[in-house]
XYZ file of C-alpha atoms in Angstrom:
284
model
C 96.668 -33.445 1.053
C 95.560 -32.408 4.930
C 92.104 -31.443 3.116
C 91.506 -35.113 1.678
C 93.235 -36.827 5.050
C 90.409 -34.969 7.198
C 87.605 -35.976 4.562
C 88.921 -39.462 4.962
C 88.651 -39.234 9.224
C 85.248 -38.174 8.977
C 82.830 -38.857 5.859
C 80.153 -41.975 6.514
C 78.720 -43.499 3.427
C 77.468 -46.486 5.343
C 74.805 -45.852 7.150
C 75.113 -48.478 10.414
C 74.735 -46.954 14.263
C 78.198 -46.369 14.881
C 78.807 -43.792 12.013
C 75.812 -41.800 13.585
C 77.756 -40.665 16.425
C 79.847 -37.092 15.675
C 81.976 -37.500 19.245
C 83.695 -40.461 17.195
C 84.705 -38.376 14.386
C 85.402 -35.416 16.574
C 87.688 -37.484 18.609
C 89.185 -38.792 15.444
C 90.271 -35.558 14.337
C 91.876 -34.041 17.620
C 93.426 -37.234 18.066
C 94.984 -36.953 14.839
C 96.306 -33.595 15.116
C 93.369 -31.738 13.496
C 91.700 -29.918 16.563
C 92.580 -26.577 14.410
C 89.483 -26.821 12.481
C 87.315 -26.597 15.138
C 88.263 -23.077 15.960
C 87.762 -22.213 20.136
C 84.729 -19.828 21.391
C 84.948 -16.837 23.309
C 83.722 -16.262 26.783
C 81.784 -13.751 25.267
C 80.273 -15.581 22.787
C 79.045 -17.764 25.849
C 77.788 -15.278 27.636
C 75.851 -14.028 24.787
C 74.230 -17.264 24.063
C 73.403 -17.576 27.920
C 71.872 -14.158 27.760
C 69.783 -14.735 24.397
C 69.447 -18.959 24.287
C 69.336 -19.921 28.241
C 72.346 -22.286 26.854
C 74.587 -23.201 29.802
C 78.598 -22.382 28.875
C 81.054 -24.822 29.423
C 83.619 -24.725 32.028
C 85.494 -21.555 31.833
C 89.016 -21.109 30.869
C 88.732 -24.306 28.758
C 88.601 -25.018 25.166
C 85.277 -24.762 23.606
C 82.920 -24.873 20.439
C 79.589 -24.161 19.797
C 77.700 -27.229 17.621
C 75.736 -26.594 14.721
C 73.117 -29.202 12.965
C 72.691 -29.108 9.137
C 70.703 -31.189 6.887
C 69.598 -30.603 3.300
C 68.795 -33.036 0.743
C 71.534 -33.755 -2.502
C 71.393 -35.666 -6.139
C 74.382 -37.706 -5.113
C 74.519 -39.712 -8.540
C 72.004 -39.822 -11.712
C 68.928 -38.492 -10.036
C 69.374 -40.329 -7.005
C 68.699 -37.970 -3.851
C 69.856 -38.561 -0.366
C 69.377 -36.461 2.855
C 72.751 -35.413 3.790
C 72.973 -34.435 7.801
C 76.133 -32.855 8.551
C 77.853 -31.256 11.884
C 80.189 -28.705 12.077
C 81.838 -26.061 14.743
C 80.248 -22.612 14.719
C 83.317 -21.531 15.760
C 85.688 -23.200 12.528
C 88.231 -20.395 10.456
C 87.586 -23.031 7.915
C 84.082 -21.593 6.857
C 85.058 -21.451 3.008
C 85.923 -24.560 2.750
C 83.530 -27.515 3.034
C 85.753 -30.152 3.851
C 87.200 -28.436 6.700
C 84.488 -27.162 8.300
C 81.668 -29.767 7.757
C 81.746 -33.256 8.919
C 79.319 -35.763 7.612
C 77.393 -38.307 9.677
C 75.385 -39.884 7.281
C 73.271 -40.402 3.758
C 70.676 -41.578 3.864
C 68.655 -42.172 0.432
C 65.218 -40.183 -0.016
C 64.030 -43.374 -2.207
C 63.781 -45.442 0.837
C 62.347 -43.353 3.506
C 59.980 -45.439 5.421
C 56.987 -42.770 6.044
C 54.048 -43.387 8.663
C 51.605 -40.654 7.699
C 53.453 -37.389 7.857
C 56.078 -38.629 9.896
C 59.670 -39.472 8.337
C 60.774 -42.851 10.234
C 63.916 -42.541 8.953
C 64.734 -39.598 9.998
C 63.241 -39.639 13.265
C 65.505 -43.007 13.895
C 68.422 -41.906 12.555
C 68.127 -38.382 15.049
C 67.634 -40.744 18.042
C 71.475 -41.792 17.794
C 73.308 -38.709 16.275
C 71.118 -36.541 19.373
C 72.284 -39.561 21.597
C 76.259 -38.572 20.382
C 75.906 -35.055 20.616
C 74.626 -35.213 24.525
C 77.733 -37.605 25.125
C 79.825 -34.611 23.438
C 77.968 -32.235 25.922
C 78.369 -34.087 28.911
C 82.173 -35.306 28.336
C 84.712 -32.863 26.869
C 86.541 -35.388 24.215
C 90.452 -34.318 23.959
C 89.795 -31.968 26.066
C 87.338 -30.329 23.735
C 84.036 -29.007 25.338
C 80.995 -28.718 23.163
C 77.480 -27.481 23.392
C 74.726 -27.477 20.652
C 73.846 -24.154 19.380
C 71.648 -24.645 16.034
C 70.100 -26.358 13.875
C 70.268 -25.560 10.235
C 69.037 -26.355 6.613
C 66.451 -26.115 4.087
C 63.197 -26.106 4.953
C 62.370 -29.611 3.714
C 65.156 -30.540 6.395
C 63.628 -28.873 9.189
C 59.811 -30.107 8.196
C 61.292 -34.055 8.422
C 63.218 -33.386 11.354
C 61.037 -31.461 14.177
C 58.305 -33.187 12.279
C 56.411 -30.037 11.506
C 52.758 -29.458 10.880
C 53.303 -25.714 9.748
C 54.871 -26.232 6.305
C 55.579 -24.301 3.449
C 52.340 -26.331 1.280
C 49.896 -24.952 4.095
C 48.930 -22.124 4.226
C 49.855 -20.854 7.632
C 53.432 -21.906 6.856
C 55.847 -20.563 9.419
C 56.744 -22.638 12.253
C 57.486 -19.483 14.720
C 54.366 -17.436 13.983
C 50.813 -17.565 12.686
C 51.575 -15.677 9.813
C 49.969 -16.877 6.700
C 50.026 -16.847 2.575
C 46.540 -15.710 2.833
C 45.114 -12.192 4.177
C 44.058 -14.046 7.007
C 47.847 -12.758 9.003
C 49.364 -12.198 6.164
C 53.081 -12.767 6.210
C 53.532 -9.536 3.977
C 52.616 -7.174 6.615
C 55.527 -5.307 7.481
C 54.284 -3.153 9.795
C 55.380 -2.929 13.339
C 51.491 -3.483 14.132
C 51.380 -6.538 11.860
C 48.700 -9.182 13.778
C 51.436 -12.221 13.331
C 54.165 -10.022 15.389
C 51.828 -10.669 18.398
C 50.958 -14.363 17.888
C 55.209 -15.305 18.212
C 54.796 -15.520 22.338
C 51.780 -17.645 22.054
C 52.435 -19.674 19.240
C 51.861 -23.288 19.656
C 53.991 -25.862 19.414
C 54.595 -26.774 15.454
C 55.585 -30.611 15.675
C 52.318 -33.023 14.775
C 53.950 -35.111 16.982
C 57.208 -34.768 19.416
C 60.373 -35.074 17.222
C 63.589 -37.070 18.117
C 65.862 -34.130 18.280
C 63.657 -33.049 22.071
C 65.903 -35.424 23.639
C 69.094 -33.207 22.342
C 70.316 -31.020 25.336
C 70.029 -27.023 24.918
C 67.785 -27.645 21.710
C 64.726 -25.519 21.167
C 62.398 -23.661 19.029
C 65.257 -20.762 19.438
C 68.168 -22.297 18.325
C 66.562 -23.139 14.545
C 68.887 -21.195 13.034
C 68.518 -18.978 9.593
C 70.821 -20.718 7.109
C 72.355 -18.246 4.655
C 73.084 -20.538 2.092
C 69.197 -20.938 1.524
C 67.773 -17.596 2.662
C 70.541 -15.305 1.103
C 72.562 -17.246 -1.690
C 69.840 -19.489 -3.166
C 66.851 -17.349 -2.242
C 66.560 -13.129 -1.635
C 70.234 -12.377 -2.950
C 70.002 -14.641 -5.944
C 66.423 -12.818 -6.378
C 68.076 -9.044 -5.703
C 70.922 -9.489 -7.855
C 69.280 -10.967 -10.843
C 66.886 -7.906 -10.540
C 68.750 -5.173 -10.234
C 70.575 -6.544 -13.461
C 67.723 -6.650 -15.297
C 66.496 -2.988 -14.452
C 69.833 -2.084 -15.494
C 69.350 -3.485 -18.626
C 66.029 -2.321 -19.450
C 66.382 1.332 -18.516
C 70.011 1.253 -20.756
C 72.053 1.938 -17.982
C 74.191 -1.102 -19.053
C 73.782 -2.391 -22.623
C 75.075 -6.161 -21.610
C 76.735 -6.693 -24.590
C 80.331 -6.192 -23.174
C 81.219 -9.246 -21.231
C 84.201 -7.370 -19.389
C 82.049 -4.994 -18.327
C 79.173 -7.394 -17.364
C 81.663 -9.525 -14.706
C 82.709 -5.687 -13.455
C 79.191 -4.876 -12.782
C 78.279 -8.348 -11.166
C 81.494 -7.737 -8.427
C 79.897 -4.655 -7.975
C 76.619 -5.840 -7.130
C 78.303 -8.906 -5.147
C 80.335 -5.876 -2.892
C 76.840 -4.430 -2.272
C 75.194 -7.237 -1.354
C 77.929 -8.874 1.057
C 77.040 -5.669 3.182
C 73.997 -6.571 3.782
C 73.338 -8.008 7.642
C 72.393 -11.736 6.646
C 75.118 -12.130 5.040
C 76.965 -11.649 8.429
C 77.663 -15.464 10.437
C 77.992 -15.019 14.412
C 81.488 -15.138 16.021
C-alpha cells in the first residue's frame, strides 16, 4: 500500500511544465510523511565529492541528499517507445525497489521528437525546466531537505540526446571523455598504461555539437556523467561474462547442463562471483 501511495505522489504521464519540476514531487513526499526514502548523506560523503567533483556541500549539520539524473528510453505499450527521465536520491535505502527510489518527471514519446539536425528539441526543451527545478532544489532546502546534483545517468542514447553529443557510439571516435577510437587510429582496446587515448582525457575537447540545456544545471559537468550499472554491468559486461563462462563450462564437460537443479546452483554461483566485482559496488 505505502509503495503504490508514493507512486501515486510522484509519477507524471502528462507531459505539461508543471510536472517537469522534481522540487514539487519532492516536496510532495516529505510533506506527506515520506522523507524516509530519500535516505540523508554523510559529511563525508560531502567532503569526498568536494575533494573529487569541486561540488559545494550543503550547510552542515543539516539534512541532505545527493541528486542523481537518469534517462533511458522504454516500449511503454505495443511498440510504442518513450524517453523516460527519472530523479532519484543517491543516498535512498530503497535502491531495490523502483518505486521507492525513482521518481518520474516525465514521458515523453520517441515518435514525436521534433529533431533540428542532430539536435533533439524535445529534449533540449524539456531539460530547460526539470534543470530550472533542480537549481530551485539547490538553492532552497524544501522541508528542510537540502539537495545538490551529483550525476547524471543512463544509456548512452540518453546521454547522446541530452548533452547533445557529437562523439557517439555510430562514429568512430565514440567516447565522449577521450579520443579513443574503434579504429587503430587510438584504439580504445589498448590497455596499456602507455595507451595514446590515456593522454588525450586532459585535453579533450568539448563533446556537445552545440551547448546542451543541462549547462544551466548547477554543479553539472563532464565529471559528474556517471557510469550506470544497470547498462555497463547487468545488460552489458556481466550479462556477457556470465553467459561465457557457462558456455566454457559446457563445452569442456565440466557441467553437462542437463540437470536443471544443478544449472540454477551453478548460475548463484556465478551471480556470488560476479557481485564481487568493483562495478557492481554504488557509492555511499
Amino acid at each position: 500500500m505505502q509503495s503504490l501511495q508514493i507512486l501515486f505522489h510522484t509519477v507524471r504521464l502528462v507531459i505539461l511544465e508543471f510536472t517537469l519540476r522534481a522540487c514539487l514531487q519532492a516536496e510532495e513526499l516529505i510533506s506527506s510523511g515520506y522523507a524516509e526514502v530519500f535516505g540523508t548523506a554523510t559529511q563525508e560523503y560531502w567532503e569526498t565529492m568536494s575533494r573529487e567533483y569541486g561540488i559545494a556541500a550543503p550547510p552542515p549539520h543539516e539534512d541532505s541528499v545527493g541528486l542523481c539524473l537518469f534517462g533511458d528510453e522504454a516500449e511503454i505499450y505495443k511498440d510504442n517507445q518513450y524517453m523516460a527521465v527519472q530523479w532519484s536520491s543517491e543516498q535512498s535505502p530503497f535502491w531495490t525497489d523502483v518505486k521507492k527510489s525513482r521518481f518520474l518527471i516525465c514521458l515523453l514519446p520517441v515518435h514525436r521528437y521534433a529533431m533540428d539536425g542532430q539536435i533533439n528539441v524535445t529534449i533540449q526543451e524539456a531539460m530547460k525546466h526539470i534543470c530550472a527545478s533542480l537549481n530551485a532544489w539547490q538553492n532552497h532546502a524544501i522541508g528542510g531537505l537540502h539537495a545538490r546534483f551529483v550525476s547524471l545517468k543512463g544509456d548512452w542514447k540518453w546521454l547522446v540526446q541530452c548533452l547533445n553529443l557529437k562523439r557517439k557510439p555510430t562514429k568512430d571516435d565514440f567516447c565522449f571523455l577521450c579520443n579513443c577510437t574503434k579504429s587503430l587510429a587510438m584504439p580504445a582496446t589498448d590497455l596499456s598504461e602507455n595507451a595514446e587515448w590515456r593522454r588525450s582525457v586532459p585535453t579533450c575537447p568539448w563533446p556537445a555539437s552545440s551547448p546542451p540545456a543541462i549547462v544551466e544545471l548547477g554543479n553539472f559537468s563532464m565529471a559528474t556523467v556517471g557510469l550506470d550499472v544497470l547498462h555497463i554491468w547487468n545488460l552489458g559486461t556481466g550479462r556477457d561474462l556470465t553467459s561465457s563462462a557457462l558456455l566454457i563450462l559446457l563445452r569442456t564437460g565440466a557441467f553437462e547442463g542437463r540437470n536443471a537443479a544443478g544449472l540454477h546452483f551453478l548460475i548463484a554461483c556465478l551471480s556470488m562471483q560476479f557481485s564481487r566485482c568493483p562495478c557492481m559496488r554504488v557509492p555511499a
